[in-house]
PDB file of C-alpha atoms in Angstrom:
ATOM      1  CA  MET A1254     -53.694   1.681 -33.709  1.00 86.00           C
ATOM      2  CA  ARG A1255     -50.568   2.413 -31.261  1.00 91.00           C
ATOM      3  CA  LEU A1256     -48.175   4.999 -33.202  1.00 92.00           C
ATOM      4  CA  GLY A1257     -44.696   6.219 -32.007  1.00 93.00           C
ATOM      5  CA  VAL A1258     -43.501   9.545 -33.549  1.00 94.00           C
ATOM      6  CA  LEU A1259     -39.491  10.593 -32.755  1.00 96.00           C
ATOM      7  CA  ASP A1260     -38.695  14.077 -32.802  1.00 96.00           C
ATOM      8  CA  VAL A1261     -35.160  14.711 -32.739  1.00 96.00           C
ATOM      9  CA  GLY A1262     -34.835  18.611 -32.424  1.00 93.00           C
ATOM     10  CA  SER A1263     -32.487  21.120 -31.554  1.00 91.00           C
ATOM     11  CA  ASN A1264     -32.745  21.045 -27.792  1.00 90.00           C
ATOM     12  CA  THR A1265     -34.462  17.517 -27.242  1.00 93.00           C
ATOM     13  CA  VAL A1266     -35.459  14.081 -28.698  1.00 95.00           C
ATOM     14  CA  HIS A1267     -38.760  13.654 -27.805  1.00 95.00           C
ATOM     15  CA  LEU A1268     -40.904  10.140 -28.409  1.00 96.00           C
ATOM     16  CA  LEU A1269     -44.770  10.710 -28.479  1.00 94.00           C
ATOM     17  CA  VAL A1270     -46.788   7.759 -28.360  1.00 95.00           C
ATOM     18  CA  VAL A1271     -50.598   7.945 -29.251  1.00 93.00           C
ATOM     19  CA  ASP A1272     -53.467   5.604 -29.737  1.00 92.00           C
ATOM     20  CA  ALA A1273     -55.480   6.536 -32.595  1.00 84.00           C
ATOM     21  CA  HIS A1274     -57.204   5.758 -36.133  1.00 82.00           C
ATOM     22  CA  ARG A1275     -58.148   7.769 -38.966  1.00 79.00           C
ATOM     23  CA  GLY A1276     -60.743   9.998 -37.973  1.00 79.00           C
ATOM     24  CA  ALA A1277     -60.302   9.693 -34.398  1.00 77.00           C
ATOM     25  CA  HIS A1278     -58.729  12.135 -31.835  1.00 82.00           C
ATOM     26  CA  PRO A1279     -55.302  10.931 -30.930  1.00 84.00           C
ATOM     27  CA  THR A1280     -54.869  10.171 -27.562  1.00 87.00           C
ATOM     28  CA  PRO A1281     -51.532  10.671 -25.819  1.00 88.00           C
ATOM     29  CA  ALA A1282     -50.302   7.160 -24.370  1.00 90.00           C
ATOM     30  CA  ARG A1283     -46.870   8.076 -23.078  1.00 91.00           C
ATOM     31  CA  SER A1284     -44.123  10.712 -23.778  1.00 93.00           C
ATOM     32  CA  GLU A1285     -40.427  10.427 -23.134  1.00 94.00           C
ATOM     33  CA  LYS A1286     -37.902  13.303 -23.488  1.00 94.00           C
ATOM     34  CA  THR A1287     -34.273  13.354 -23.465  1.00 95.00           C
ATOM     35  CA  VAL A1288     -32.298  16.543 -23.455  1.00 93.00           C
ATOM     36  CA  LEU A1289     -29.243  16.439 -26.161  1.00 93.00           C
ATOM     37  CA  ARG A1290     -28.940  20.196 -27.161  1.00 91.00           C
ATOM     38  CA  LEU A1291     -27.769  19.061 -30.643  1.00 93.00           C
ATOM     39  CA  ALA A1292     -27.287  22.646 -31.683  1.00 92.00           C
ATOM     40  CA  GLU A1293     -24.736  23.162 -29.146  1.00 91.00           C
ATOM     41  CA  ARG A1294     -22.898  20.268 -30.327  1.00 93.00           C
ATOM     42  CA  ILE A1295     -22.146  21.573 -33.641  1.00 93.00           C
ATOM     43  CA  THR A1296     -18.288  22.344 -34.085  1.00 93.00           C
ATOM     44  CA  ARG A1297     -16.680  25.387 -35.495  1.00 90.00           C
ATOM     45  CA  SER A1298     -16.466  23.676 -38.772  1.00 93.00           C
ATOM     46  CA  GLY A1299     -20.423  23.284 -39.048  1.00 93.00           C
ATOM     47  CA  THR A1300     -20.723  19.640 -38.268  1.00 96.00           C
ATOM     48  CA  LEU A1301     -21.965  17.599 -35.552  1.00 96.00           C
ATOM     49  CA  SER A1302     -19.350  16.578 -32.885  1.00 96.00           C
ATOM     50  CA  LYS A1303     -18.758  12.606 -32.508  1.00 96.00           C
ATOM     51  CA  ALA A1304     -19.653  12.922 -29.097  1.00 96.00           C
ATOM     52  CA  GLY A1305     -23.253  14.244 -30.369  1.00 96.00           C
ATOM     53  CA  ALA A1306     -23.650  11.598 -32.834  1.00 96.00           C
ATOM     54  CA  ASP A1307     -22.699   9.221 -30.277  1.00 97.00           C
ATOM     55  CA  GLU A1308     -25.674  10.326 -27.685  1.00 97.00           C
ATOM     56  CA  LEU A1309     -27.816  10.688 -30.615  1.00 97.00           C
ATOM     57  CA  VAL A1310     -27.598   7.288 -31.461  1.00 97.00           C
ATOM     58  CA  ARG A1311     -27.754   5.715 -28.328  1.00 97.00           C
ATOM     59  CA  THR A1312     -30.920   7.918 -27.832  1.00 97.00           C
ATOM     60  CA  VAL A1313     -32.423   6.844 -30.946  1.00 97.00           C
ATOM     61  CA  ALA A1314     -31.768   3.144 -30.131  1.00 97.00           C
ATOM     62  CA  SER A1315     -33.413   3.854 -26.257  1.00 97.00           C
ATOM     63  CA  ALA A1316     -36.454   5.174 -28.421  1.00 97.00           C
ATOM     64  CA  LYS A1317     -36.895   2.398 -30.636  1.00 96.00           C
ATOM     65  CA  GLU A1318     -36.632   0.069 -27.694  1.00 97.00           C
ATOM     66  CA  SER A1319     -39.429   2.134 -25.766  1.00 96.00           C
ATOM     67  CA  SER A1320     -41.783   2.069 -28.880  1.00 96.00           C
ATOM     68  CA  VAL A1321     -41.331  -1.684 -29.020  1.00 96.00           C
ATOM     69  CA  ARG A1322     -41.961  -2.115 -25.404  1.00 96.00           C
ATOM     70  CA  LEU A1323     -45.203   0.230 -25.484  1.00 95.00           C
ATOM     71  CA  GLY A1324     -46.722  -1.857 -28.535  1.00 95.00           C
ATOM     72  CA  CYS A1325     -46.191   0.656 -31.041  1.00 94.00           C
ATOM     73  CA  ALA A1326     -47.233  -0.855 -34.766  1.00 92.00           C
ATOM     74  CA  GLU A1327     -44.987   1.936 -36.392  1.00 92.00           C
ATOM     75  CA  MET A1328     -42.406   4.559 -35.023  1.00 94.00           C
ATOM     76  CA  MET A1329     -42.151   7.540 -37.525  1.00 94.00           C
ATOM     77  CA  ALA A1330     -38.877   9.388 -36.674  1.00 96.00           C
ATOM     78  CA  PHE A1331     -37.598  12.668 -38.143  1.00 96.00           C
ATOM     79  CA  ALA A1332     -34.988  15.670 -37.539  1.00 95.00           C
ATOM     80  CA  THR A1333     -35.300  19.170 -37.953  1.00 94.00           C
ATOM     81  CA  SER A1334     -32.619  21.987 -37.890  1.00 91.00           C
ATOM     82  CA  ALA A1335     -29.654  21.050 -35.857  1.00 92.00           C
ATOM     83  CA  VAL A1336     -29.687  17.547 -37.974  1.00 95.00           C
ATOM     84  CA  ARG A1337     -30.732  19.225 -41.377  1.00 93.00           C
ATOM     85  CA  GLU A1338     -27.676  21.968 -41.218  1.00 92.00           C
ATOM     86  CA  ALA A1339     -25.083  19.874 -39.679  1.00 94.00           C
ATOM     87  CA  GLY A1340     -22.287  19.478 -42.425  1.00 95.00           C
ATOM     88  CA  ASN A1341     -21.955  15.741 -41.607  1.00 96.00           C
ATOM     89  CA  SER A1342     -25.876  15.375 -41.895  1.00 96.00           C
ATOM     90  CA  ALA A1343     -25.881  12.653 -44.620  1.00 96.00           C
ATOM     91  CA  GLU A1344     -22.858  10.535 -42.369  1.00 97.00           C
ATOM     92  CA  VAL A1345     -24.942  10.793 -39.001  1.00 97.00           C
ATOM     93  CA  LEU A1346     -28.005   9.839 -40.659  1.00 97.00           C
ATOM     94  CA  ARG A1347     -26.292   6.444 -42.096  1.00 97.00           C
ATOM     95  CA  ARG A1348     -24.662   5.781 -38.624  1.00 97.00           C
ATOM     96  CA  VAL A1349     -28.094   6.192 -37.242  1.00 97.00           C
ATOM     97  CA  ALA A1350     -29.799   3.851 -39.482  1.00 97.00           C
ATOM     98  CA  LYS A1351     -26.776   1.362 -39.339  1.00 97.00           C
ATOM     99  CA  GLU A1352     -26.937   1.149 -35.478  1.00 97.00           C
ATOM    100  CA  THR A1353     -30.453   1.343 -34.636  1.00 97.00           C
ATOM    101  CA  GLY A1354     -32.328   0.518 -37.646  1.00 96.00           C
ATOM    102  CA  VAL A1355     -34.186   3.576 -37.601  1.00 96.00           C
ATOM    103  CA  GLU A1356     -34.357   5.763 -40.778  1.00 95.00           C
ATOM    104  CA  LEU A1357     -34.562   9.224 -39.712  1.00 95.00           C
ATOM    105  CA  GLN A1358     -36.226  11.541 -42.005  1.00 95.00           C
ATOM    106  CA  VAL A1359     -34.846  15.178 -42.078  1.00 95.00           C
ATOM    107  CA  LEU A1360     -37.680  17.793 -42.675  1.00 95.00           C
ATOM    108  CA  SER A1361     -37.306  20.830 -44.301  1.00 95.00           C
ATOM    109  CA  GLY A1362     -38.301  24.103 -42.395  1.00 93.00           C
ATOM    110  CA  GLU A1363     -41.103  24.399 -44.813  1.00 95.00           C
ATOM    111  CA  ASP A1364     -42.212  20.993 -43.921  1.00 96.00           C
ATOM    112  CA  GLU A1365     -42.050  21.617 -40.151  1.00 96.00           C
ATOM    113  CA  ALA A1366     -44.559  24.468 -41.065  1.00 97.00           C
ATOM    114  CA  ARG A1367     -46.957  22.825 -42.764  1.00 97.00           C
ATOM    115  CA  TYR A1368     -47.017  19.935 -40.438  1.00 97.00           C
ATOM    116  CA  THR A1369     -47.836  22.239 -37.585  1.00 97.00           C
ATOM    117  CA  PHE A1370     -50.135  24.067 -39.534  1.00 98.00           C
ATOM    118  CA  LEU A1371     -52.099  20.769 -39.993  1.00 97.00           C
ATOM    119  CA  ALA A1372     -52.198  20.092 -36.358  1.00 97.00           C
ATOM    120  CA  ALA A1373     -53.669  23.516 -35.577  1.00 97.00           C
ATOM    121  CA  ARG A1374     -56.004  23.382 -38.073  1.00 97.00           C
ATOM    122  CA  ARG A1375     -57.445  20.150 -37.169  1.00 96.00           C
ATOM    123  CA  TRP A1376     -57.516  21.458 -33.420  1.00 96.00           C
ATOM    124  CA  TYR A1377     -59.435  24.504 -34.091  1.00 96.00           C
ATOM    125  CA  GLY A1378     -61.681  23.626 -37.188  1.00 95.00           C
ATOM    126  CA  TRP A1379     -62.860  25.269 -40.035  1.00 96.00           C
ATOM    127  CA  SER A1380     -64.275  27.827 -37.545  1.00 96.00           C
ATOM    128  CA  ALA A1381     -60.739  29.203 -37.336  1.00 96.00           C
ATOM    129  CA  GLY A1382     -61.186  31.004 -40.732  1.00 96.00           C
ATOM    130  CA  ASN A1383     -57.943  32.007 -42.176  1.00 96.00           C
ATOM    131  CA  LEU A1384     -55.629  30.942 -39.747  1.00 97.00           C
ATOM    132  CA  LEU A1385     -52.027  31.967 -38.860  1.00 98.00           C
ATOM    133  CA  VAL A1386     -49.720  29.668 -36.862  1.00 98.00           C
ATOM    134  CA  LEU A1387     -46.272  30.557 -35.351  1.00 98.00           C
ATOM    135  CA  ASP A1388     -43.945  28.457 -33.892  1.00 97.00           C
ATOM    136  CA  ILE A1389     -40.261  28.907 -32.438  1.00 97.00           C
ATOM    137  CA  GLY A1390     -37.973  26.186 -32.195  1.00 93.00           C
ATOM    138  CA  GLY A1391     -34.181  25.804 -30.870  1.00 92.00           C
ATOM    139  CA  GLY A1392     -33.097  26.864 -34.431  1.00 92.00           C
ATOM    140  CA  SER A1393     -35.912  28.295 -36.682  1.00 95.00           C
ATOM    141  CA  LEU A1394     -39.101  29.979 -36.346  1.00 97.00           C
ATOM    142  CA  GLU A1395     -41.922  28.814 -38.789  1.00 97.00           C
ATOM    143  CA  ILE A1396     -44.501  30.674 -39.964  1.00 97.00           C
ATOM    144  CA  ALA A1397     -47.702  29.467 -41.857  1.00 97.00           C
ATOM    145  CA  ALA A1398     -51.194  30.951 -42.747  1.00 96.00           C
ATOM    146  CA  GLY A1399     -54.126  29.838 -45.008  1.00 96.00           C
ATOM    147  CA  ILE A1400     -57.897  28.725 -45.070  1.00 95.00           C
ATOM    148  CA  ASP A1401     -57.642  24.948 -45.835  1.00 95.00           C
ATOM    149  CA  GLU A1402     -55.645  22.165 -44.332  1.00 95.00           C
ATOM    150  CA  ASP A1403     -52.730  22.778 -46.413  1.00 95.00           C
ATOM    151  CA  PRO A1404     -51.419  26.554 -46.020  1.00 96.00           C
ATOM    152  CA  ASP A1405     -51.165  29.175 -48.490  1.00 94.00           C
ATOM    153  CA  PHE A1406     -47.689  30.076 -47.555  1.00 93.00           C
ATOM    154  CA  ALA A1407     -45.388  28.260 -45.125  1.00 95.00           C
ATOM    155  CA  TRP A1408     -41.913  29.850 -44.267  1.00 94.00           C
ATOM    156  CA  SER A1409     -39.024  29.072 -42.173  1.00 96.00           C
ATOM    157  CA  LEU A1410     -36.350  31.378 -40.994  1.00 96.00           C
ATOM    158  CA  PRO A1411     -33.391  30.850 -38.843  1.00 95.00           C
ATOM    159  CA  LEU A1412     -34.472  32.568 -35.828  1.00 97.00           C
ATOM    160  CA  GLY A1413     -34.679  29.959 -33.143  1.00 95.00           C
ATOM    161  CA  ALA A1414     -34.209  30.741 -29.632  1.00 96.00           C
ATOM    162  CA  GLY A1415     -31.081  28.792 -29.245  1.00 94.00           C
ATOM    163  CA  ARG A1416     -29.668  30.031 -32.427  1.00 95.00           C
ATOM    164  CA  LEU A1417     -30.047  33.499 -31.415  1.00 97.00           C
ATOM    165  CA  THR A1418     -28.524  32.719 -27.973  1.00 96.00           C
ATOM    166  CA  ARG A1419     -25.592  31.493 -29.393  1.00 94.00           C
ATOM    167  CA  THR A1420     -24.992  34.155 -32.121  1.00 94.00           C
ATOM    168  CA  ARG A1421     -25.962  37.394 -30.151  1.00 96.00           C
ATOM    169  CA  PHE A1422     -25.502  36.767 -26.594  1.00 97.00           C
ATOM    170  CA  THR A1423     -21.745  36.792 -24.750  1.00 96.00           C
ATOM    171  CA  SER A1424     -22.939  36.981 -21.500  1.00 95.00           C
ATOM    172  CA  ASP A1425     -25.572  35.342 -18.690  1.00 95.00           C
ATOM    173  CA  PRO A1426     -27.605  37.483 -18.325  1.00 95.00           C
ATOM    174  CA  PRO A1427     -27.132  39.415 -21.736  1.00 96.00           C
ATOM    175  CA  GLN A1428     -26.002  42.862 -22.069  1.00 97.00           C
ATOM    176  CA  ARG A1429     -28.669  45.615 -22.660  1.00 96.00           C
ATOM    177  CA  GLY A1430     -26.329  46.424 -25.667  1.00 97.00           C
ATOM    178  CA  GLU A1431     -26.654  42.944 -26.886  1.00 98.00           C
ATOM    179  CA  ILE A1432     -30.636  42.888 -26.689  1.00 98.00           C
ATOM    180  CA  GLU A1433     -31.060  46.133 -28.113  1.00 97.00           C
ATOM    181  CA  SER A1434     -28.842  45.186 -30.967  1.00 98.00           C
ATOM    182  CA  ALA A1435     -30.958  41.772 -31.219  1.00 98.00           C
ATOM    183  CA  THR A1436     -34.021  43.451 -30.976  1.00 98.00           C
ATOM    184  CA  GLU A1437     -33.181  45.878 -34.020  1.00 98.00           C
ATOM    185  CA  TRP A1438     -31.502  42.787 -36.108  1.00 98.00           C
ATOM    186  CA  LEU A1439     -34.903  41.072 -35.658  1.00 98.00           C
ATOM    187  CA  ALA A1440     -36.856  43.569 -37.181  1.00 98.00           C
ATOM    188  CA  GLU A1441     -34.781  43.987 -39.910  1.00 98.00           C
ATOM    189  CA  GLN A1442     -34.870  40.010 -40.510  1.00 97.00           C
ATOM    190  CA  LEU A1443     -38.728  40.204 -40.083  1.00 98.00           C
ATOM    191  CA  ALA A1444     -40.044  43.276 -42.288  1.00 97.00           C
ATOM    192  CA  PRO A1445     -39.596  41.359 -45.668  1.00 95.00           C
ATOM    193  CA  VAL A1446     -41.804  38.364 -44.258  1.00 93.00           C
ATOM    194  CA  ALA A1447     -44.320  40.629 -42.787  1.00 95.00           C
ATOM    195  CA  ARG A1448     -44.856  42.171 -46.225  1.00 94.00           C
ATOM    196  CA  ARG A1449     -45.370  39.023 -47.625  1.00 91.00           C
ATOM    197  CA  VAL A1450     -47.838  37.796 -45.034  1.00 92.00           C
ATOM    198  CA  ALA A1451     -49.716  40.888 -45.241  1.00 92.00           C
ATOM    199  CA  LYS A1452     -50.630  40.363 -48.801  1.00 90.00           C
ATOM    200  CA  PHE A1453     -52.674  37.459 -47.683  1.00 88.00           C
ATOM    201  CA  GLY A1454     -55.170  39.353 -45.463  1.00 89.00           C
ATOM    202  CA  GLN A1455     -56.063  39.709 -42.301  1.00 92.00           C
ATOM    203  CA  PRO A1456     -55.963  36.477 -40.081  1.00 96.00           C
ATOM    204  CA  ASP A1457     -59.140  35.616 -38.552  1.00 97.00           C
ATOM    205  CA  ARG A1458     -57.306  33.692 -35.525  1.00 97.00           C
ATOM    206  CA  VAL A1459     -53.662  33.398 -34.435  1.00 98.00           C
ATOM    207  CA  VAL A1460     -52.134  30.747 -32.861  1.00 98.00           C
ATOM    208  CA  ALA A1461     -48.906  30.085 -31.829  1.00 98.00           C
ATOM    209  CA  THR A1462     -47.133  26.524 -30.370  1.00 96.00           C
ATOM    210  CA  SER A1463     -43.978  25.311 -29.376  1.00 91.00           C
ATOM    211  CA  LYS A1464     -42.484  25.179 -25.699  1.00 93.00           C
ATOM    212  CA  THR A1465     -41.173  28.677 -25.759  1.00 96.00           C
ATOM    213  CA  PHE A1466     -44.497  30.502 -26.830  1.00 97.00           C
ATOM    214  CA  ARG A1467     -46.108  28.039 -23.783  1.00 97.00           C
ATOM    215  CA  THR A1468     -43.599  29.130 -21.240  1.00 97.00           C
ATOM    216  CA  LEU A1469     -44.092  33.007 -22.125  1.00 98.00           C
ATOM    217  CA  ALA A1470     -47.546  32.321 -21.944  1.00 98.00           C
ATOM    218  CA  ARG A1471     -47.235  30.774 -18.591  1.00 97.00           C
ATOM    219  CA  LEU A1472     -45.003  33.294 -17.242  1.00 97.00           C
ATOM    220  CA  THR A1473     -47.541  36.003 -18.222  1.00 97.00           C
ATOM    221  CA  GLY A1474     -50.560  34.426 -16.210  1.00 95.00           C
ATOM    222  CA  ALA A1475     -51.758  31.598 -18.479  1.00 96.00           C
ATOM    223  CA  ALA A1476     -52.991  28.417 -16.855  1.00 96.00           C
ATOM    224  CA  PRO A1477     -50.367  25.854 -16.231  1.00 93.00           C
ATOM    225  CA  SER A1478     -50.180  22.451 -18.156  1.00 90.00           C
ATOM    226  CA  SER A1479     -52.079  20.596 -15.364  1.00 92.00           C
ATOM    227  CA  ALA A1480     -55.013  22.462 -16.166  1.00 94.00           C
ATOM    228  CA  GLY A1481     -55.584  20.511 -19.544  1.00 91.00           C
ATOM    229  CA  PRO A1482     -54.955  21.141 -23.044  1.00 91.00           C
ATOM    230  CA  ARG A1483     -58.555  22.780 -23.681  1.00 93.00           C
ATOM    231  CA  VAL A1484     -57.991  25.447 -21.407  1.00 95.00           C
ATOM    232  CA  ARG A1485     -57.866  28.746 -23.038  1.00 96.00           C
ATOM    233  CA  ARG A1486     -54.389  30.193 -23.136  1.00 97.00           C
ATOM    234  CA  THR A1487     -53.097  33.519 -24.771  1.00 98.00           C
ATOM    235  CA  LEU A1488     -50.275  35.575 -25.071  1.00 98.00           C
ATOM    236  CA  THR A1489     -50.446  39.252 -25.251  1.00 98.00           C
ATOM    237  CA  GLU A1490     -47.998  41.762 -26.649  1.00 97.00           C
ATOM    238  CA  ALA A1491     -48.057  44.183 -23.610  1.00 97.00           C
ATOM    239  CA  GLY A1492     -47.646  40.948 -21.121  1.00 98.00           C
ATOM    240  CA  LEU A1493     -44.549  40.004 -23.112  1.00 98.00           C
ATOM    241  CA  ARG A1494     -43.032  43.423 -23.129  1.00 97.00           C
ATOM    242  CA  GLN A1495     -43.771  43.239 -19.317  1.00 98.00           C
ATOM    243  CA  LEU A1496     -42.101  39.891 -18.976  1.00 98.00           C
ATOM    244  CA  ILE A1497     -39.137  40.952 -21.174  1.00 98.00           C
ATOM    245  CA  ALA A1498     -38.057  43.767 -18.935  1.00 97.00           C
ATOM    246  CA  PHE A1499     -38.211  41.463 -15.808  1.00 97.00           C
ATOM    247  CA  ILE A1500     -36.290  38.035 -17.264  1.00 98.00           C
ATOM    248  CA  SER A1501     -33.709  39.908 -19.271  1.00 97.00           C
ATOM    249  CA  ARG A1502     -31.927  41.191 -16.128  1.00 96.00           C
ATOM    250  CA  MET A1503     -31.971  37.289 -14.640  1.00 97.00           C
ATOM    251  CA  SER A1504     -29.388  34.912 -15.063  1.00 96.00           C
ATOM    252  CA  ALA A1505     -30.304  31.048 -16.550  1.00 96.00           C
ATOM    253  CA  GLY A1506     -30.134  30.024 -13.230  1.00 96.00           C
ATOM    254  CA  ASP A1507     -32.342  32.204 -12.026  1.00 97.00           C
ATOM    255  CA  LEU A1508     -34.774  31.807 -14.667  1.00 97.00           C
ATOM    256  CA  ALA A1509     -34.842  28.104 -14.011  1.00 96.00           C
ATOM    257  CA  GLU A1510     -36.286  28.425 -10.722  1.00 96.00           C
ATOM    258  CA  LEU A1511     -39.398  30.085 -12.096  1.00 95.00           C
ATOM    259  CA  GLU A1512     -42.254  28.288 -12.471  1.00 91.00           C
ATOM    260  CA  GLY A1513     -43.041  26.707 -15.538  1.00 90.00           C
ATOM    261  CA  VAL A1514     -39.548  27.072 -17.057  1.00 94.00           C
ATOM    262  CA  SER A1515     -37.364  23.939 -18.138  1.00 91.00           C
ATOM    263  CA  PRO A1516     -34.332  23.991 -16.445  1.00 92.00           C
ATOM    264  CA  SER A1517     -32.425  22.688 -20.237  1.00 89.00           C
ATOM    265  CA  ARG A1518     -34.215  25.651 -21.864  1.00 92.00           C
ATOM    266  CA  ALA A1519     -33.601  28.463 -19.437  1.00 96.00           C
ATOM    267  CA  HIS A1520     -30.474  29.819 -20.938  1.00 95.00           C
ATOM    268  CA  GLN A1521     -32.493  30.516 -24.241  1.00 96.00           C
ATOM    269  CA  LEU A1522     -35.836  32.056 -22.910  1.00 97.00           C
ATOM    270  CA  VAL A1523     -34.858  35.757 -23.135  1.00 98.00           C
ATOM    271  CA  ALA A1524     -33.809  35.406 -26.705  1.00 98.00           C
ATOM    272  CA  GLY A1525     -36.997  33.069 -27.460  1.00 98.00           C
ATOM    273  CA  ALA A1526     -39.154  35.962 -25.759  1.00 98.00           C
ATOM    274  CA  LEU A1527     -37.244  38.875 -28.295  1.00 98.00           C
ATOM    275  CA  VAL A1528     -38.086  36.408 -31.318  1.00 98.00           C
ATOM    276  CA  ALA A1529     -41.820  36.107 -29.973  1.00 98.00           C
ATOM    277  CA  GLN A1530     -41.683  39.805 -29.671  1.00 98.00           C
ATOM    278  CA  ALA A1531     -40.302  40.664 -32.938  1.00 98.00           C
ATOM    279  CA  THR A1532     -42.633  38.619 -34.513  1.00 98.00           C
ATOM    280  CA  MET A1533     -45.517  39.973 -32.934  1.00 98.00           C
ATOM    281  CA  ARG A1534     -44.642  43.501 -33.854  1.00 98.00           C
ATOM    282  CA  ALA A1535     -43.542  42.921 -37.095  1.00 97.00           C
ATOM    283  CA  LEU A1536     -47.030  41.197 -37.928  1.00 97.00           C
ATOM    284  CA  SER A1537     -48.885  43.799 -36.048  1.00 96.00           C
ATOM    285  CA  LEU A1538     -50.424  40.934 -33.520  1.00 97.00           C
ATOM    286  CA  SER A1539     -51.540  42.320 -29.939  1.00 97.00           C
ATOM    287  CA  GLU A1540     -52.478  38.567 -29.050  1.00 97.00           C
ATOM    288  CA  LEU A1541     -51.719  35.215 -29.740  1.00 97.00           C
ATOM    289  CA  GLU A1542     -53.766  32.149 -28.708  1.00 98.00           C
ATOM    290  CA  ILE A1543     -51.740  29.179 -27.643  1.00 98.00           C
ATOM    291  CA  GLY A1544     -52.347  25.897 -29.159  1.00 97.00           C
ATOM    292  CA  PRO A1545     -51.589  22.621 -27.626  1.00 95.00           C
ATOM    293  CA  TRP A1546     -51.505  20.594 -30.870  1.00 95.00           C
ATOM    294  CA  ALA A1547     -47.872  20.970 -32.787  1.00 95.00           C
ATOM    295  CA  LEU A1548     -45.338  19.578 -35.219  1.00 94.00           C
ATOM    296  CA  ARG A1549     -45.453  15.966 -33.936  1.00 92.00           C
ATOM    297  CA  GLU A1550     -49.253  16.018 -33.838  1.00 93.00           C
ATOM    298  CA  GLY A1551     -49.185  16.968 -37.519  1.00 94.00           C
ATOM    299  CA  VAL A1552     -46.877  14.048 -38.585  1.00 93.00           C
ATOM    300  CA  ILE A1553     -49.268  11.472 -36.726  1.00 92.00           C
ATOM    301  CA  LEU A1554     -52.367  13.392 -38.136  1.00 93.00           C
ATOM    302  CA  ARG A1555     -50.877  13.388 -41.625  1.00 92.00           C
ATOM    303  CA  ARG A1556     -49.939   9.571 -41.308  1.00 89.00           C
ATOM    304  CA  LEU A1557     -53.459   8.537 -39.978  1.00 88.00           C
ATOM    305  CA  ASP A1558     -54.905  10.219 -43.129  1.00 86.00           C
ATOM    306  CA  GLN A1559     -53.093   7.748 -45.400  1.00 82.00           C
ATOM    307  CA  THR A1560     -53.688   4.948 -43.518  1.00 74.00           C
ATOM    308  CA  ASN A1561     -56.063   3.278 -46.286  1.00 57.00           C
ATOM    309  CA  GLY A1562     -53.473   4.366 -48.692  1.00 46.00           C
ATOM    310  CA  GLY A1563     -50.253   2.975 -50.082  1.00 42.00           C
ATOM    311  CA  ASP A1564     -48.119   5.908 -48.965  1.00 43.00           C
ATOM    312  CA  HIS A1565     -47.477   5.387 -45.219  1.00 42.00           C
ATOM    313  CA  THR A1566     -44.191   7.610 -45.053  1.00 46.00           C
ATOM    314  CA  VAL A1567     -43.574  10.967 -43.627  1.00 50.00           C
ATOM    315  CA  SER A1568     -44.779  13.591 -46.422  1.00 44.00           C
ATOM    316  CA  SER A1569     -45.654  17.027 -46.994  1.00 42.00           C
ATOM    317  CA  ASP A1570     -47.714  16.217 -49.872  1.00 43.00           C
TER     318      ASP A1570
END
């Protein structure tokens, strides 16, 4: 069965098409990305701008056409923090449905954490034991942990790389004072969460997903994506500390020239690195393993689990 999953995120709209059936390894057939930066299209009043909504409608319509052309039996579509937090979210969702026929489901932050955890658990298996999973998006940071496929806890914090860039930095590159202030603020925000995580015991394996973590790992020496998903990639706190000292002095334009850095995300790389560092420090982690599967794969896996059941909707249950 060929399935499509459309992820409307804070930075990009990503269509992932896979060939899979229940119990099988989802095999990617096609991936299409469009950079919209919806989070940056939020007005001062907290609503998604008309131009942003217009572009979202066009992009979703195009993704639907692609899914049909590529032979998808079904396209699951969801939106995360940017749409979730827009004051006119309901209006935008109705317009997308009316003009494209696509029903975008808005995932909660906890849903994001749970789906991402499921994907990591399936990739690493039961041998991973007590698994801790971290994911940095444009608008939020997700943390989940547990010994089963459904995590014992799943939290979402408004500490995304894009959000931090917009709210804490005023220059490019950021001023030293801004970096120090952001670092202190992040530590304060993560301290209560770290105390709660500690109650669940020491993790046997720590996995980080998302483009932010993959880019940071690549810049500290991890294998490129061309080496394939099964190559072990890690990010150490020591390597990250050295990297931040280097990239925090560079403009977004210069960062975009670095190998492995996406030009569309270069402007929020420093913020993402600070979030990663603060999270590792708060949770006393010296090393993370970079996982190849994340939210989209989690949504697909849950859908495949329900293939022989009656509920074919995206659900966290």
